[in-house]
């Protein structure tokens, strides 16, 4: 999956055992920056911590500015929007359970990824810049095995990813 907006781009590559994301930002005068993220031992590929899982994110400011985000969504998600936290939104590009998002403007520290179902209902929200430790919440598969986060109860049910 790849997405582009003006002088910025993001790509996500998935394999059965890992993932790799890369992003690139440039300016009209040729100044460029890039970043990458990946996981080579993807033990929880089939399960997600809720309807949205952020795999990588980069921003022009600490907890704000313009952002590039990539990740996965569960089967029930049909639309993903970045609520900038300042009254503005950007729609993500979705393709076969993977998303890429390049913000259309700056975002606030309170920005959230908001997932919607096919009927337009909200499937869930996830802070783009979660408070320290918030992303370590426990998620379990139907057998009770912890598939994401720290094994500290109470655990939430993980969502399947079948793409």
PDB file of C-alpha atoms in Angstrom:
ATOM      1  CA  UNK A   1       0.000   0.000   0.000  1.00  0.00           C
ATOM      2  CA  UNK A   2       1.276   3.474  -0.793  1.00  0.00           C
ATOM      3  CA  UNK A   3      -0.114   6.984  -0.371  1.00  0.00           C
ATOM      4  CA  UNK A   4       1.087  10.391  -1.538  1.00  0.00           C
ATOM      5  CA  UNK A   5       0.156  14.017  -0.858  1.00  0.00           C
ATOM      6  CA  UNK A   6       2.096  16.818  -2.523  1.00  0.00           C
ATOM      7  CA  UNK A   7       5.774  16.334  -1.594  1.00  0.00           C
ATOM      8  CA  UNK A   8       5.211  13.543   0.966  1.00  0.00           C
ATOM      9  CA  UNK A   9       4.724   9.785   0.562  1.00  0.00           C
ATOM     10  CA  UNK A  10       4.387   6.623   2.663  1.00  0.00           C
ATOM     11  CA  UNK A  11       4.566   2.925   1.756  1.00  0.00           C
ATOM     12  CA  UNK A  12       3.772  -0.218   3.773  1.00  0.00           C
ATOM     13  CA  UNK A  13       5.075  -3.706   2.950  1.00  0.00           C
ATOM     14  CA  UNK A  14       3.638  -6.745   4.764  1.00  0.00           C
ATOM     15  CA  UNK A  15       4.920 -10.306   4.824  1.00  0.00           C
ATOM     16  CA  UNK A  16       3.749 -13.349   6.791  1.00  0.00           C
ATOM     17  CA  UNK A  17       6.510 -12.748   9.361  1.00  0.00           C
ATOM     18  CA  UNK A  18       6.927  -8.970   9.493  1.00  0.00           C
ATOM     19  CA  UNK A  19       6.310  -5.514   8.107  1.00  0.00           C
ATOM     20  CA  UNK A  20       8.279  -2.525   6.833  1.00  0.00           C
ATOM     21  CA  UNK A  21       7.115   1.056   6.443  1.00  0.00           C
ATOM     22  CA  UNK A  22       8.913   3.994   4.919  1.00  0.00           C
ATOM     23  CA  UNK A  23       8.039   7.641   4.479  1.00  0.00           C
ATOM     24  CA  UNK A  24       9.570  10.527   2.582  1.00  0.00           C
ATOM     25  CA  UNK A  25       9.035  14.269   2.879  1.00  0.00           C
ATOM     26  CA  UNK A  26      10.480  16.869   0.580  1.00  0.00           C
ATOM     27  CA  UNK A  27      10.208  20.592   0.013  1.00  0.00           C
ATOM     28  CA  UNK A  28      10.059  22.574  -3.217  1.00  0.00           C
ATOM     29  CA  UNK A  29      13.704  23.613  -2.721  1.00  0.00           C
ATOM     30  CA  UNK A  30      14.846  19.972  -2.559  1.00  0.00           C
ATOM     31  CA  UNK A  31      15.344  19.475   1.200  1.00  0.00           C
ATOM     32  CA  UNK A  32      14.274  15.913   2.059  1.00  0.00           C
ATOM     33  CA  UNK A  33      13.831  13.718   5.106  1.00  0.00           C
ATOM     34  CA  UNK A  34      12.857  10.087   5.383  1.00  0.00           C
ATOM     35  CA  UNK A  35      12.176   7.434   7.962  1.00  0.00           C
ATOM     36  CA  UNK A  36      11.445   3.748   8.253  1.00  0.00           C
ATOM     37  CA  UNK A  37      10.074   1.283  10.776  1.00  0.00           C
ATOM     38  CA  UNK A  38       9.656  -2.446  10.820  1.00  0.00           C
ATOM     39  CA  UNK A  39       9.120  -5.597  12.740  1.00  0.00           C
ATOM     40  CA  UNK A  40      10.818  -8.804  11.721  1.00  0.00           C
ATOM     41  CA  UNK A  41       9.255 -11.187  14.261  1.00  0.00           C
ATOM     42  CA  UNK A  42       5.565 -10.490  13.958  1.00  0.00           C
ATOM     43  CA  UNK A  43       4.224 -12.916  16.546  1.00  0.00           C
ATOM     44  CA  UNK A  44       0.751 -11.351  16.609  1.00  0.00           C
ATOM     45  CA  UNK A  45       0.144 -10.847  12.878  1.00  0.00           C
ATOM     46  CA  UNK A  46      -3.374 -12.296  13.023  1.00  0.00           C
ATOM     47  CA  UNK A  47      -4.533 -10.137  15.954  1.00  0.00           C
ATOM     48  CA  UNK A  48      -4.812  -6.402  16.498  1.00  0.00           C
ATOM     49  CA  UNK A  49      -5.227  -4.173  19.559  1.00  0.00           C
ATOM     50  CA  UNK A  50      -8.676  -2.928  18.585  1.00  0.00           C
ATOM     51  CA  UNK A  51      -9.899  -1.864  15.139  1.00  0.00           C
ATOM     52  CA  UNK A  52      -6.786   0.223  14.331  1.00  0.00           C
ATOM     53  CA  UNK A  53      -3.107  -0.566  14.817  1.00  0.00           C
ATOM     54  CA  UNK A  54      -0.531   2.119  14.131  1.00  0.00           C
ATOM     55  CA  UNK A  55       2.679   0.533  12.820  1.00  0.00           C
ATOM     56  CA  UNK A  56       4.626   3.750  12.209  1.00  0.00           C
ATOM     57  CA  UNK A  57       4.259   7.496  12.569  1.00  0.00           C
ATOM     58  CA  UNK A  58       6.458  10.483  11.910  1.00  0.00           C
ATOM     59  CA  UNK A  59       5.793  14.131  12.664  1.00  0.00           C
ATOM     60  CA  UNK A  60       7.415  17.501  12.066  1.00  0.00           C
ATOM     61  CA  UNK A  61       7.030  18.433  15.757  1.00  0.00           C
ATOM     62  CA  UNK A  62       7.088  16.473  18.998  1.00  0.00           C
ATOM     63  CA  UNK A  63       3.490  15.245  19.426  1.00  0.00           C
ATOM     64  CA  UNK A  64       2.160  17.457  16.639  1.00  0.00           C
ATOM     65  CA  UNK A  65       2.832  19.240  13.371  1.00  0.00           C
ATOM     66  CA  UNK A  66       2.357  17.550  10.012  1.00  0.00           C
ATOM     67  CA  UNK A  67       2.226  13.741  10.294  1.00  0.00           C
ATOM     68  CA  UNK A  68       2.633  10.601   8.213  1.00  0.00           C
ATOM     69  CA  UNK A  69       1.044   7.462   9.682  1.00  0.00           C
ATOM     70  CA  UNK A  70       0.834   3.842   8.494  1.00  0.00           C
ATOM     71  CA  UNK A  71      -0.797   0.743   9.962  1.00  0.00           C
ATOM     72  CA  UNK A  72      -3.584  -1.827   9.798  1.00  0.00           C
ATOM     73  CA  UNK A  73      -7.336  -1.888  10.302  1.00  0.00           C
ATOM     74  CA  UNK A  74      -9.681  -4.773  11.120  1.00  0.00           C
ATOM     75  CA  UNK A  75     -12.203  -6.123   8.618  1.00  0.00           C
ATOM     76  CA  UNK A  76     -15.033  -4.099  10.102  1.00  0.00           C
ATOM     77  CA  UNK A  77     -13.314  -0.765   9.349  1.00  0.00           C
ATOM     78  CA  UNK A  78     -14.409   0.819   6.058  1.00  0.00           C
ATOM     79  CA  UNK A  79     -13.180   4.370   6.659  1.00  0.00           C
ATOM     80  CA  UNK A  80     -10.369   5.821   8.769  1.00  0.00           C
ATOM     81  CA  UNK A  81     -10.051   9.512   9.570  1.00  0.00           C
ATOM     82  CA  UNK A  82      -7.422  11.503  11.428  1.00  0.00           C
ATOM     83  CA  UNK A  83      -9.146  14.024  13.709  1.00  0.00           C
ATOM     84  CA  UNK A  84      -6.443  16.694  13.957  1.00  0.00           C
ATOM     85  CA  UNK A  85      -7.682  17.844  17.373  1.00  0.00           C
ATOM     86  CA  UNK A  86      -8.214  21.366  16.024  1.00  0.00           C
ATOM     87  CA  UNK A  87     -11.437  21.006  14.006  1.00  0.00           C
ATOM     88  CA  UNK A  88      -9.771  19.648  10.853  1.00  0.00           C
ATOM     89  CA  UNK A  89      -9.708  16.040   9.551  1.00  0.00           C
ATOM     90  CA  UNK A  90      -7.773  13.981   6.982  1.00  0.00           C
ATOM     91  CA  UNK A  91      -9.073  10.740   5.429  1.00  0.00           C
ATOM     92  CA  UNK A  92      -6.649   7.780   5.270  1.00  0.00           C
ATOM     93  CA  UNK A  93      -6.082   5.628   2.209  1.00  0.00           C
ATOM     94  CA  UNK A  94      -7.247   2.050   2.925  1.00  0.00           C
ATOM     95  CA  UNK A  95      -6.264  -0.962   0.880  1.00  0.00           C
ATOM     96  CA  UNK A  96      -6.839  -4.608   1.931  1.00  0.00           C
ATOM     97  CA  UNK A  97      -6.666  -3.913   5.656  1.00  0.00           C
ATOM     98  CA  UNK A  98      -3.658  -1.562   5.477  1.00  0.00           C
ATOM     99  CA  UNK A  99      -3.698   2.232   5.716  1.00  0.00           C
ATOM    100  CA  UNK A 100      -1.491   5.160   4.864  1.00  0.00           C
ATOM    101  CA  UNK A 101      -2.255   8.683   5.982  1.00  0.00           C
ATOM    102  CA  UNK A 102      -0.532  11.979   5.243  1.00  0.00           C
ATOM    103  CA  UNK A 103      -2.061  14.862   7.167  1.00  0.00           C
ATOM    104  CA  UNK A 104      -3.597  17.758   5.324  1.00  0.00           C
ATOM    105  CA  UNK A 105      -2.198  20.368   7.724  1.00  0.00           C
ATOM    106  CA  UNK A 106      -0.847  20.346  11.254  1.00  0.00           C
ATOM    107  CA  UNK A 107      -2.276  18.219  14.051  1.00  0.00           C
ATOM    108  CA  UNK A 108      -2.516  18.854  17.788  1.00  0.00           C
ATOM    109  CA  UNK A 109      -1.196  16.616  20.573  1.00  0.00           C
ATOM    110  CA  UNK A 110      -4.789  15.416  21.089  1.00  0.00           C
ATOM    111  CA  UNK A 111      -5.155  14.099  17.497  1.00  0.00           C
ATOM    112  CA  UNK A 112      -7.008  10.776  17.138  1.00  0.00           C
ATOM    113  CA  UNK A 113      -7.413   8.061  14.523  1.00  0.00           C
ATOM    114  CA  UNK A 114     -11.162   7.429  14.205  1.00  0.00           C
ATOM    115  CA  UNK A 115     -12.371   4.204  12.544  1.00  0.00           C
ATOM    116  CA  UNK A 116     -15.833   3.834  10.992  1.00  0.00           C
ATOM    117  CA  UNK A 117     -17.861   0.768   9.989  1.00  0.00           C
ATOM    118  CA  UNK A 118     -19.672   0.281   6.663  1.00  0.00           C
ATOM    119  CA  UNK A 119     -22.904   1.734   8.107  1.00  0.00           C
ATOM    120  CA  UNK A 120     -21.062   4.890   9.248  1.00  0.00           C
ATOM    121  CA  UNK A 121     -20.940   3.963  12.924  1.00  0.00           C
ATOM    122  CA  UNK A 122     -17.815   4.588  14.928  1.00  0.00           C
ATOM    123  CA  UNK A 123     -15.745   1.407  15.397  1.00  0.00           C
ATOM    124  CA  UNK A 124     -13.179   3.002  17.700  1.00  0.00           C
ATOM    125  CA  UNK A 125     -10.767   5.839  18.466  1.00  0.00           C
ATOM    126  CA  UNK A 126      -7.063   5.717  19.161  1.00  0.00           C
ATOM    127  CA  UNK A 127      -4.863   8.629  20.186  1.00  0.00           C
ATOM    128  CA  UNK A 128      -2.192   9.341  17.573  1.00  0.00           C
ATOM    129  CA  UNK A 129       0.215  10.417  20.329  1.00  0.00           C
ATOM    130  CA  UNK A 130      -0.820   8.193  23.265  1.00  0.00           C
ATOM    131  CA  UNK A 131       0.228   9.123  26.794  1.00  0.00           C
ATOM    132  CA  UNK A 132       3.208   7.146  28.079  1.00  0.00           C
ATOM    133  CA  UNK A 133       2.208   3.541  28.744  1.00  0.00           C
ATOM    134  CA  UNK A 134      -1.246   3.807  27.154  1.00  0.00           C
ATOM    135  CA  UNK A 135      -0.222   1.706  24.162  1.00  0.00           C
ATOM    136  CA  UNK A 136       0.766  -1.205  26.418  1.00  0.00           C
ATOM    137  CA  UNK A 137      -2.802  -2.130  27.330  1.00  0.00           C
ATOM    138  CA  UNK A 138      -3.430  -5.863  27.330  1.00  0.00           C
ATOM    139  CA  UNK A 139      -5.310  -7.518  24.418  1.00  0.00           C
ATOM    140  CA  UNK A 140      -6.145 -11.241  24.279  1.00  0.00           C
ATOM    141  CA  UNK A 141      -7.277 -13.639  21.561  1.00  0.00           C
ATOM    142  CA  UNK A 142     -10.396 -15.837  22.132  1.00  0.00           C
ATOM    143  CA  UNK A 143      -8.303 -18.483  23.947  1.00  0.00           C
ATOM    144  CA  UNK A 144      -7.125 -15.871  26.495  1.00  0.00           C
ATOM    145  CA  UNK A 145      -3.560 -15.658  25.148  1.00  0.00           C
ATOM    146  CA  UNK A 146      -2.077 -12.148  25.394  1.00  0.00           C
ATOM    147  CA  UNK A 147      -1.338 -11.028  21.820  1.00  0.00           C
ATOM    148  CA  UNK A 148      -0.585  -7.312  22.448  1.00  0.00           C
ATOM    149  CA  UNK A 149       0.610  -5.284  25.372  1.00  0.00           C
ATOM    150  CA  UNK A 150       1.555  -6.127  28.910  1.00  0.00           C
ATOM    151  CA  UNK A 151      -0.120  -9.150  30.513  1.00  0.00           C
ATOM    152  CA  UNK A 152      -1.742  -7.023  33.208  1.00  0.00           C
ATOM    153  CA  UNK A 153      -5.507  -7.388  33.552  1.00  0.00           C
ATOM    154  CA  UNK A 154      -8.012  -6.210  32.725  1.00  0.00           C
ATOM    155  CA  UNK A 155      -7.363  -7.323  29.164  1.00  0.00           C
ATOM    156  CA  UNK A 156      -9.513  -6.300  26.215  1.00  0.00           C
ATOM    157  CA  UNK A 157     -10.453  -8.626  23.344  1.00  0.00           C
ATOM    158  CA  UNK A 158      -8.113  -8.395  20.351  1.00  0.00           C
ATOM    159  CA  UNK A 159      -9.598  -8.013  16.876  1.00  0.00           C
ATOM    160  CA  UNK A 160      -8.736 -10.456  14.094  1.00  0.00           C
ATOM    161  CA  UNK A 161      -6.782  -9.312  11.059  1.00  0.00           C
ATOM    162  CA  UNK A 162      -7.446 -11.640   8.139  1.00  0.00           C
ATOM    163  CA  UNK A 163      -6.082  -9.840   5.089  1.00  0.00           C
TER     164      UNK A 163
END
